[in-house]
mmCIF file of C-alpha atoms in Angstrom:
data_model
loop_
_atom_site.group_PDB
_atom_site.id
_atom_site.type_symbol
_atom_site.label_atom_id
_atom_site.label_comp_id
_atom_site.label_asym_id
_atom_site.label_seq_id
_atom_site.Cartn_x
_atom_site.Cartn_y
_atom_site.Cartn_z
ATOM 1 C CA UNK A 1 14.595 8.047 7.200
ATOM 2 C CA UNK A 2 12.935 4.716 7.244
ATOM 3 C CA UNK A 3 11.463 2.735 4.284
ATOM 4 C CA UNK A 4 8.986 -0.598 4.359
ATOM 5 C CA UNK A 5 7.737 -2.809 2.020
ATOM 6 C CA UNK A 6 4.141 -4.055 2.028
ATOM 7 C CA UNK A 7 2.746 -5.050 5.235
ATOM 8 C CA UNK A 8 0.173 -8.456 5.063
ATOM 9 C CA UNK A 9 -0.855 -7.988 8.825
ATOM 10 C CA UNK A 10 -1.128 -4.795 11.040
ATOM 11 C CA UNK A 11 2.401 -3.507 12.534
ATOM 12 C CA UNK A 12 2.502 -1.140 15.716
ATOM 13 C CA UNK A 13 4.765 1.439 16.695
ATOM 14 C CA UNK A 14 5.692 2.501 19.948
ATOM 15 C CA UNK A 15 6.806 5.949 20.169
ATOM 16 C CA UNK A 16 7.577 8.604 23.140
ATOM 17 C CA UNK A 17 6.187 12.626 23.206
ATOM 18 C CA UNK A 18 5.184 14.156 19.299
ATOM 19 C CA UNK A 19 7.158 13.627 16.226
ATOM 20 C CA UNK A 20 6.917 15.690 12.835
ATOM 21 C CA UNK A 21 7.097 14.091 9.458
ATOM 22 C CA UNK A 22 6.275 13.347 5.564
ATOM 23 C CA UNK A 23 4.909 9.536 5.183
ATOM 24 C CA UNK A 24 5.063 8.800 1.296
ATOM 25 C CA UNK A 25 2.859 5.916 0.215
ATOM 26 C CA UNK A 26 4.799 4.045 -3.272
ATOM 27 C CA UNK A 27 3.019 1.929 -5.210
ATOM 28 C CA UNK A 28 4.820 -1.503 -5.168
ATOM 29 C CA UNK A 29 5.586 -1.418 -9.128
ATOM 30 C CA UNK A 30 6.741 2.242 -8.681
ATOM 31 C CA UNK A 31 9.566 0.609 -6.059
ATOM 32 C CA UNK A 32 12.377 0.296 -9.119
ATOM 33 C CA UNK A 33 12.155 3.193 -10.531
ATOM 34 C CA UNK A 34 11.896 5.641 -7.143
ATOM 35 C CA UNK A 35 14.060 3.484 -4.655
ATOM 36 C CA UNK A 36 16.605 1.213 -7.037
ATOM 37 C CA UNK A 37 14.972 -1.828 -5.771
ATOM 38 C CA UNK A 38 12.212 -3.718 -5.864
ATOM 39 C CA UNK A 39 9.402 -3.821 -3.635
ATOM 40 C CA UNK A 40 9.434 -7.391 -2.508
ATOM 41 C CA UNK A 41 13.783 -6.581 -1.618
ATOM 42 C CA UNK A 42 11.961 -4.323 1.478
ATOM 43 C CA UNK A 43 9.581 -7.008 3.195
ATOM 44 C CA UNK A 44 11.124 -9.307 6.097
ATOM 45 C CA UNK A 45 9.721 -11.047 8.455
ATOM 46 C CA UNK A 46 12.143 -9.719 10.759
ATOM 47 C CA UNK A 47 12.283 -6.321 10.354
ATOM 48 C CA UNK A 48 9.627 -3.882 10.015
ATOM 49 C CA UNK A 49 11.830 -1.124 8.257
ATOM 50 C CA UNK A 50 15.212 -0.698 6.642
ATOM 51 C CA UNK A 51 17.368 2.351 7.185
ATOM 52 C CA UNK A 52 16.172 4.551 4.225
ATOM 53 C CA UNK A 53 20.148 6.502 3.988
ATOM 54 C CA UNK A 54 21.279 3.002 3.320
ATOM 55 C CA UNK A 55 18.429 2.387 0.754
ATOM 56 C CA UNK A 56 18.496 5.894 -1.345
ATOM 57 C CA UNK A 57 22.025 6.962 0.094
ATOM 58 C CA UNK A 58 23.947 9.886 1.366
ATOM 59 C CA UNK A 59 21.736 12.683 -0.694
ATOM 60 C CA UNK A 60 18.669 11.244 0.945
ATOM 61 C CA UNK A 61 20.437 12.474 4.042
ATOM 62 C CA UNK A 62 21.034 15.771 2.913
ATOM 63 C CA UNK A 63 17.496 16.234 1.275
ATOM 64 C CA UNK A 64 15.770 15.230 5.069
ATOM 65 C CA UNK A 65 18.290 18.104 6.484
ATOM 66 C CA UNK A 66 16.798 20.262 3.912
ATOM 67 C CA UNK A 67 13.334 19.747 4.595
ATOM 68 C CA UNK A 68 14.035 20.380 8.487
ATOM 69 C CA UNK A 69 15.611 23.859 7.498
ATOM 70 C CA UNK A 70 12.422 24.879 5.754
ATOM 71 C CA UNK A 71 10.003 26.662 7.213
ATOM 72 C CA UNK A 72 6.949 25.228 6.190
ATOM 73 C CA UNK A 73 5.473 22.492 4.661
ATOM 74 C CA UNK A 74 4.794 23.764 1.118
ATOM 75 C CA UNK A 75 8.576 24.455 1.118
ATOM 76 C CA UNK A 76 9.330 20.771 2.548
ATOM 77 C CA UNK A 77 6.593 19.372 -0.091
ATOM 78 C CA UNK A 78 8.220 21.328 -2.679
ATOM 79 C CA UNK A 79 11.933 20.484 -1.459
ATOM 80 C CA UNK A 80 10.637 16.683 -1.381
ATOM 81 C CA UNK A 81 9.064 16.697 -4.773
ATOM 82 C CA UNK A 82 11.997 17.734 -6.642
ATOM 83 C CA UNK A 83 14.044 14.738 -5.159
ATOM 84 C CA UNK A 84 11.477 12.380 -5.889
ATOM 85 C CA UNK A 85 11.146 13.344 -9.538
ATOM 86 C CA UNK A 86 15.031 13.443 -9.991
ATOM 87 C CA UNK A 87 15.268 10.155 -8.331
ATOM 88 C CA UNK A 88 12.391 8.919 -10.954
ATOM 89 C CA UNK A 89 14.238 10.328 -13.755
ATOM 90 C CA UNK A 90 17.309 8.740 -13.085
ATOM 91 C CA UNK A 91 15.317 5.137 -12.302
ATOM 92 C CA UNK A 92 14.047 5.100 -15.703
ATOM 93 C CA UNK A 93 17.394 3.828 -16.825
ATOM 94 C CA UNK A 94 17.252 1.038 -14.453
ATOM 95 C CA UNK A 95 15.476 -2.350 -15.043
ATOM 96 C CA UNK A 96 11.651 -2.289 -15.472
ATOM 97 C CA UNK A 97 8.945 -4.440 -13.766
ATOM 98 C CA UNK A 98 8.816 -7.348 -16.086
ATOM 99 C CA UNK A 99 5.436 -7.113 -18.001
ATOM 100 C CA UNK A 100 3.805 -10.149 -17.028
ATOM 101 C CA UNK A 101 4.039 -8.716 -13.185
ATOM 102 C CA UNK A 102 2.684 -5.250 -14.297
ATOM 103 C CA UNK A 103 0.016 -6.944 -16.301
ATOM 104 C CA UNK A 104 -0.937 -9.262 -14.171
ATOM 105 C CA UNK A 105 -1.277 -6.518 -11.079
ATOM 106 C CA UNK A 106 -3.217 -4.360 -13.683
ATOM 107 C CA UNK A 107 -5.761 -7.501 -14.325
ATOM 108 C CA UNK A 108 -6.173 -8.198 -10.266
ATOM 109 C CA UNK A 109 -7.165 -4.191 -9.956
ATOM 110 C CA UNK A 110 -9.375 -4.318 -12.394
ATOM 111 C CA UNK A 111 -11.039 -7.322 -10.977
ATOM 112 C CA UNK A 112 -10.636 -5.929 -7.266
ATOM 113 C CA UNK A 113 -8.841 -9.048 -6.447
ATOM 114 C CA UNK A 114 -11.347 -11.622 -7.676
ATOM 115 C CA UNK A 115 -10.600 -14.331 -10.158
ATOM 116 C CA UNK A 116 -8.280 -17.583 -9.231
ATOM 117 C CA UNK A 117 -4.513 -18.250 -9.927
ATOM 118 C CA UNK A 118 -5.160 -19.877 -12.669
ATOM 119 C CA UNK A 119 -7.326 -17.641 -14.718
ATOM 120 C CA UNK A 120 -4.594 -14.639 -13.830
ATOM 121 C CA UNK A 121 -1.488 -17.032 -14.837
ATOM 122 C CA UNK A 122 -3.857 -18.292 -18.411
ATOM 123 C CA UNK A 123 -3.771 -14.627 -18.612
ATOM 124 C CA UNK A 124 0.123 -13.226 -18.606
ATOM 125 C CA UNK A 125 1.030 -16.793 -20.385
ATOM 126 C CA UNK A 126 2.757 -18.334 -17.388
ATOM 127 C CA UNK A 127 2.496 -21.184 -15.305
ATOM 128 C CA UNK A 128 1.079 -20.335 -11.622
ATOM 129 C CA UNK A 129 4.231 -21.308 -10.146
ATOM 130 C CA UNK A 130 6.399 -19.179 -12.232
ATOM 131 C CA UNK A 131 3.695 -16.667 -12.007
ATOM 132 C CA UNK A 132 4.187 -16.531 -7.938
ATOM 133 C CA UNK A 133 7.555 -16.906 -7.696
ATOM 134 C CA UNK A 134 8.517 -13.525 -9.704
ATOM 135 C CA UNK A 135 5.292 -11.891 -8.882
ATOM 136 C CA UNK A 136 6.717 -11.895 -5.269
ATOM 137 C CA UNK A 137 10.113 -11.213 -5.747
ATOM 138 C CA UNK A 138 9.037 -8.142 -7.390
ATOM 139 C CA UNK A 139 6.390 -6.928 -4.803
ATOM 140 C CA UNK A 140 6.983 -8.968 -1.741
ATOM 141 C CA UNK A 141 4.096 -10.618 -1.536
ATOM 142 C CA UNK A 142 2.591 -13.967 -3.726
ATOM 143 C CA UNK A 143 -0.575 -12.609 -6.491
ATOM 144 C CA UNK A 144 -3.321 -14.437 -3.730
ATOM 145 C CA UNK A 145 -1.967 -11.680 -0.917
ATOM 146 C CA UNK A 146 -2.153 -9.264 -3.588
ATOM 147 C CA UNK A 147 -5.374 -10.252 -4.230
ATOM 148 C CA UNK A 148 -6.911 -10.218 -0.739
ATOM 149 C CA UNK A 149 -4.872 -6.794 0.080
ATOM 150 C CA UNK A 150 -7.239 -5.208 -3.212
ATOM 151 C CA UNK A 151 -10.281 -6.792 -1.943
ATOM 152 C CA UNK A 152 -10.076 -5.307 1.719
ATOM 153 C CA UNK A 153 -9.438 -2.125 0.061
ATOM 154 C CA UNK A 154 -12.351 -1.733 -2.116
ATOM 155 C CA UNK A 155 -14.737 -2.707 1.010
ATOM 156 C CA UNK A 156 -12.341 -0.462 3.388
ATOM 157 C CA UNK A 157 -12.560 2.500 0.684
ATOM 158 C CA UNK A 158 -16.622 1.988 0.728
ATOM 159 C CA UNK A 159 -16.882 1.416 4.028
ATOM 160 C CA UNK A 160 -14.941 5.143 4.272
ATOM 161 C CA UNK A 161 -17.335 6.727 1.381
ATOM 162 C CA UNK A 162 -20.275 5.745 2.933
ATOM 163 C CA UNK A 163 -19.199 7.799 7.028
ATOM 164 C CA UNK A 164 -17.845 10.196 4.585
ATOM 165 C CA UNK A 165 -21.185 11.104 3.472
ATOM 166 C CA UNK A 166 -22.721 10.525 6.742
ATOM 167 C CA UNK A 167 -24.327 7.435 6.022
ATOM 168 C CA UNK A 168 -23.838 4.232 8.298
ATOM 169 C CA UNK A 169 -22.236 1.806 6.059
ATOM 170 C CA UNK A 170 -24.244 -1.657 5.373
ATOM 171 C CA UNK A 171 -21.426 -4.175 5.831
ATOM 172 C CA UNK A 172 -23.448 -6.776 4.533
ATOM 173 C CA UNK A 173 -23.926 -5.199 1.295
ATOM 174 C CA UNK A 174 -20.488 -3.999 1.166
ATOM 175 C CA UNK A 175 -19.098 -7.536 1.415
ATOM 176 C CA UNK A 176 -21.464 -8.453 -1.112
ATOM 177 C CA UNK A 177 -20.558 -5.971 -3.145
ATOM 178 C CA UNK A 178 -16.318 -6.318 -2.881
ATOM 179 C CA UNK A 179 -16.478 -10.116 -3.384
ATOM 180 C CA UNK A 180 -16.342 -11.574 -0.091
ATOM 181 C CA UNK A 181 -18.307 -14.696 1.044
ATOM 182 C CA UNK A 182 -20.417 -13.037 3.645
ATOM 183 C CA UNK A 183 -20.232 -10.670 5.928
ATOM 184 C CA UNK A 184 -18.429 -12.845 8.412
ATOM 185 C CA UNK A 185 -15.925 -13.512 5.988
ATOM 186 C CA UNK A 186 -15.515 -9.195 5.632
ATOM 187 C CA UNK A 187 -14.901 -9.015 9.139
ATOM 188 C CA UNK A 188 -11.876 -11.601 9.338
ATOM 189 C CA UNK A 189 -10.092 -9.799 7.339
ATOM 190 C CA UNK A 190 -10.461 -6.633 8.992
ATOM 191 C CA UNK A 191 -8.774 -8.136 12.007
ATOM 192 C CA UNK A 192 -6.389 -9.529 10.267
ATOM 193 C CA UNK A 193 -5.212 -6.446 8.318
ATOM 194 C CA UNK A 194 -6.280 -3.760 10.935
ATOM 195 C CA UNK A 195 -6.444 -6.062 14.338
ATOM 196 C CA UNK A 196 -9.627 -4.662 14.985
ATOM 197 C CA UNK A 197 -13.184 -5.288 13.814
ATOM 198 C CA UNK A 198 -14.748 -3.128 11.269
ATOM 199 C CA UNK A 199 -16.960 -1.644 14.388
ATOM 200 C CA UNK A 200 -13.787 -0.922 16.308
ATOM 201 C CA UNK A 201 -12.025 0.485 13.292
ATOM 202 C CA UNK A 202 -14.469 3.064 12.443
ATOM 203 C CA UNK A 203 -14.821 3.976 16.032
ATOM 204 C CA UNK A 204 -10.964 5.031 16.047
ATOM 205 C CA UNK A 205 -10.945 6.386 12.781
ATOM 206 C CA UNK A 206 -14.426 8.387 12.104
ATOM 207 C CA UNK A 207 -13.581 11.813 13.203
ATOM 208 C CA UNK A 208 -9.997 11.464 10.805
ATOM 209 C CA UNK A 209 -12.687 10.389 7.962
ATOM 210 C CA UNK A 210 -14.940 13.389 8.788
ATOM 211 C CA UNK A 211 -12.010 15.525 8.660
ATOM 212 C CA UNK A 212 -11.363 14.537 4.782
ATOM 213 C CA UNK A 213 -8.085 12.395 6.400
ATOM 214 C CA UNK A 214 -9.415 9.358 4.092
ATOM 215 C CA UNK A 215 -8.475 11.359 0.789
ATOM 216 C CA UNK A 216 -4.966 11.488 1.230
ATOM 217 C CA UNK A 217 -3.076 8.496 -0.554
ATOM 218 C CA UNK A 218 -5.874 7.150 -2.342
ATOM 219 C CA UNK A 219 -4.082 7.760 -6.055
#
């Protein structure tokens, strides 16, 4: 059992033969409530991952030996989902986001991570710098990588629509249309958050896209 915070660059992972697994995605504002901890208490720059049983504990442990007793995955989904909604249960008691964070993550999403600093602190009523500081303490990263992170995702997520339907994407009108200076300025940031160029991406990832593999995770 292994558990990450959020990632601002891409990470590999070297591993020998086949392995067999569930890979849960949490939001970063869901972190408190589902893990006892908040988001930004997961990223490092010197580890990748922290040792999920030492994270969630010793029923963690047990629940993973469940799963590998089952005998197939709607009975390990099933086994999985009932922790998870115990474990959110029980979180609710804990301390929530503070609102300023949730509102001000709500106002970048909504504005697909346009708008400056200063317009987002104006709006939760704090100063930038106060604004950053708990922002990343609660989600590990600072509301500008936040920011950036939403914007790749909105041209990524078009990007996938558009092979989805079997149509080559225009990355020209897709930076346009996410908020990004050019289309220049699109494709640094696809090497920075995949390693590889928008060309190269889709190359390794078309026949997953074709196969529906972009619709899992998106909510």
């Amino acid at each position: 059992i292994v558990v990450g915070g959020v990632q601002k660059q891409p990470a590999y992972i070297a591993q020998g033969g086949s392995e067999a697994g569930v890979q849960l995605a949490v939001h970063p504002l869901a972190a408190r409530a589902l893990l006892g901890l908040p988001a930004g208490a997961l990223t490092s720059d010197d580890e990748l991952v922290t040792s999920g049983a030492e994270v969630l504990g010793k029923r963690a442990t047990e629940v993973r030996e469940r799963l590998c007793e089952q005998r197939s995955w709607a009975d390990r989904f099933a086994v999985l989902g009932t922790y998870l909604r115990e474990r959110a249960a029980a979180g609710e008691d804990g301390a929530p986001v503070r609102s300023e964070v949730a509102e001000a993550w709500a106002w970048l999403a909504r504005h697909r991570g346009a708008g400056t600093l200063t317009g987002l602190a104006e709006h939760v009523a704090l100063s930038p710098r106060r604004l950053t500081s708990v922002f990343r303490a609660e989600t590990g990263l600072s509301p500008k990588q936040a920011a950036r992170l939403m914007r790749f995702q909105c041209a990524r997520n078009t990007v996938v629509r558009s092979v989805a339907v079997g149509r080559a994407p225009d990355l020209a009108r897709v930076a346009a249309e996410c908020g990004y200076f050019d289309h220049s300025h699109l494709v640094r940031d696809f090497r920075r958050y995949t390693g590889v160029s928008p060309t190269a991406w889709l190359a390794e990832e078309c026949r997953n896209i074709q196969a529906g593999g972009h619709l899992y995770g998106e909510e």
